[in-house]
Amino acid sequence: MRIRHGGVAAMKLGAAFPSTEVSGNPDDVRRFVRAIEDLGYDHIMVPDHVVKPSLEDRDPPIVGSYTEKSSFHDPFVLFSFMAALTDRLHFVSGILVLPQRQTGLVAQQAADALCFVTGPA
């Protein structure tokens, strides 16, 4: 969704993927992507959490919208699935916890994802 000011695109808007609300159901993801595209947004932001520590017995307690049982999908896998559903949307990782991944593998995954979305360089 582009906000215009004087005929010039001033801002692009995106939507956050509701990781804790959408399960691993491909139909739910498909509906979300199509709705975001139909609404005119430019990108989808996907959060990342590899390791989710227990929130019990914390002092002070940690509060938030997710627990260690919440599902977070791997951003690269999710981006690949979403990219097959759209020709227009872009994808953004809101956070990528690199220390919990092999750096070389992340570089390859990012390069492959870019290749499949935009075509070979």
Short mmCIF file of C-alpha atoms in Angstrom, two decimals:
data_model
loop_
_atom_site.label_atom_id
_atom_site.label_comp_id
_atom_site.label_asym_id
_atom_site.label_seq_id
_atom_site.Cartn_x
_atom_site.Cartn_y
_atom_site.Cartn_z
CA MET A 1 0.00 0.00 0.00
CA ARG A 2 1.65 3.21 -1.10
CA ILE A 3 0.87 6.43 0.65
CA ARG A 4 1.22 9.22 -1.88
CA HIS A 5 2.11 12.81 -1.25
CA GLY A 6 1.92 15.13 -4.23
CA GLY A 7 1.93 12.25 -6.73
CA VAL A 8 5.14 10.77 -5.32
CA ALA A 9 5.23 7.48 -3.44
CA ALA A 10 6.27 8.59 0.03
CA MET A 11 5.87 5.39 2.01
CA LYS A 12 5.34 1.67 1.51
CA LEU A 13 3.32 -0.28 4.05
CA GLY A 14 3.47 -3.89 5.10
CA ALA A 15 1.75 -6.30 7.42
CA ALA A 16 3.16 -8.50 10.16
CA PHE A 17 2.54 -12.22 9.76
CA PRO A 18 0.50 -13.36 12.79
CA SER A 19 2.83 -16.21 13.75
CA THR A 20 1.21 -17.05 17.06
CA GLU A 21 -2.30 -16.95 15.60
CA VAL A 22 -1.74 -18.84 12.33
CA SER A 23 -0.91 -22.50 12.71
CA GLY A 24 1.02 -24.56 10.20
CA ASN A 25 -2.08 -24.82 8.02
CA PRO A 26 -1.07 -23.89 4.43
CA ASP A 27 -4.63 -22.76 3.66
CA ASP A 28 -4.49 -20.20 6.49
CA VAL A 29 -1.17 -18.86 5.20
CA ARG A 30 -2.53 -18.77 1.64
CA ARG A 31 -5.60 -16.80 2.74
CA PHE A 32 -3.44 -14.36 4.70
CA VAL A 33 -1.10 -13.70 1.76
CA ARG A 34 -3.97 -13.19 -0.67
CA ALA A 35 -5.77 -10.85 1.72
CA ILE A 36 -2.63 -8.74 2.25
CA GLU A 37 -2.07 -8.57 -1.48
CA ASP A 38 -5.73 -7.68 -2.16
CA LEU A 39 -5.52 -4.88 0.43
CA GLY A 40 -2.62 -3.35 -1.49
CA TYR A 41 0.18 -3.82 1.03
CA ASP A 42 3.78 -4.01 -0.24
CA HIS A 43 5.37 -6.56 2.06
CA ILE A 44 4.89 -9.14 4.80
CA MET A 45 7.14 -9.13 7.86
CA VAL A 46 7.80 -12.49 9.52
CA PRO A 47 9.25 -12.70 13.06
CA ASP A 48 11.72 -15.40 14.02
CA HIS A 49 12.28 -17.31 17.23
CA VAL A 50 14.32 -20.51 17.10
CA VAL A 51 14.58 -21.30 20.79
CA LYS A 52 11.74 -20.35 23.10
CA PRO A 53 12.73 -20.63 26.76
CA SER A 54 10.18 -21.47 29.39
CA LEU A 55 8.47 -18.40 30.79
CA GLU A 56 7.46 -20.12 34.03
CA ASP A 57 9.08 -19.28 37.35
CA ARG A 58 10.63 -16.04 36.08
CA ASP A 59 11.26 -13.24 38.54
CA PRO A 60 10.27 -10.74 37.41
CA PRO A 61 7.73 -12.54 35.23
CA ILE A 62 8.00 -12.14 31.48
CA VAL A 63 4.76 -11.24 29.81
CA GLY A 64 4.01 -11.25 26.12
CA SER A 65 1.81 -12.53 23.38
CA TYR A 66 3.57 -15.88 23.06
CA THR A 67 4.89 -18.74 25.15
CA GLU A 68 7.43 -21.50 24.62
CA LYS A 69 4.58 -23.50 23.04
CA SER A 70 3.82 -20.86 20.40
CA SER A 71 4.70 -21.79 16.86
CA PHE A 72 7.09 -19.69 14.80
CA HIS A 73 7.83 -20.84 11.27
CA ASP A 74 11.29 -20.65 9.77
CA PRO A 75 11.32 -17.36 7.81
CA PHE A 76 13.08 -18.81 4.74
CA VAL A 77 10.69 -21.73 4.44
CA LEU A 78 7.69 -19.46 4.96
CA PHE A 79 9.04 -16.88 2.47
CA SER A 80 9.47 -19.62 -0.14
CA PHE A 81 5.88 -20.79 0.31
CA MET A 82 4.54 -17.23 0.25
CA ALA A 83 6.61 -16.26 -2.79
CA ALA A 84 4.88 -19.00 -4.80
CA LEU A 85 1.56 -17.28 -4.06
CA THR A 86 2.38 -13.75 -5.24
CA ASP A 87 4.23 -11.84 -7.93
CA ARG A 88 4.06 -8.51 -6.14
CA LEU A 89 4.67 -8.82 -2.39
CA HIS A 90 8.09 -8.47 -0.78
CA PHE A 91 9.21 -10.30 2.35
CA VAL A 92 10.99 -8.97 5.43
CA SER A 93 12.37 -10.76 8.46
CA GLY A 94 11.51 -8.65 11.48
CA ILE A 95 14.31 -10.38 13.30
CA LEU A 96 16.60 -13.23 12.33
CA VAL A 97 18.37 -14.85 15.25
CA LEU A 98 21.68 -15.50 13.48
CA PRO A 99 23.61 -16.84 16.51
CA GLN A 100 21.16 -19.76 16.63
CA ARG A 101 21.91 -20.72 13.01
CA GLN A 102 24.91 -21.69 10.91
CA THR A 103 26.04 -18.51 9.16
CA GLY A 104 26.96 -20.20 5.87
CA LEU A 105 23.59 -21.94 5.72
CA VAL A 106 21.74 -18.66 6.32
CA ALA A 107 23.72 -17.03 3.51
CA GLN A 108 22.81 -19.87 1.14
CA GLN A 109 19.14 -19.82 2.18
CA ALA A 110 18.92 -16.05 1.68
CA ALA A 111 20.63 -16.25 -1.73
CA ASP A 112 18.39 -19.14 -2.84
CA ALA A 113 15.24 -17.38 -1.64
CA LEU A 114 16.24 -14.24 -3.55
CA CYS A 115 16.99 -16.29 -6.67
CA PHE A 116 13.62 -18.02 -6.63
CA VAL A 117 11.75 -14.78 -5.98
CA THR A 118 13.56 -12.51 -8.46
CA GLY A 119 15.29 -14.93 -10.83
CA PRO A 120 19.02 -15.58 -11.27
CA ALA A 121 21.36 -12.59 -11.18
#
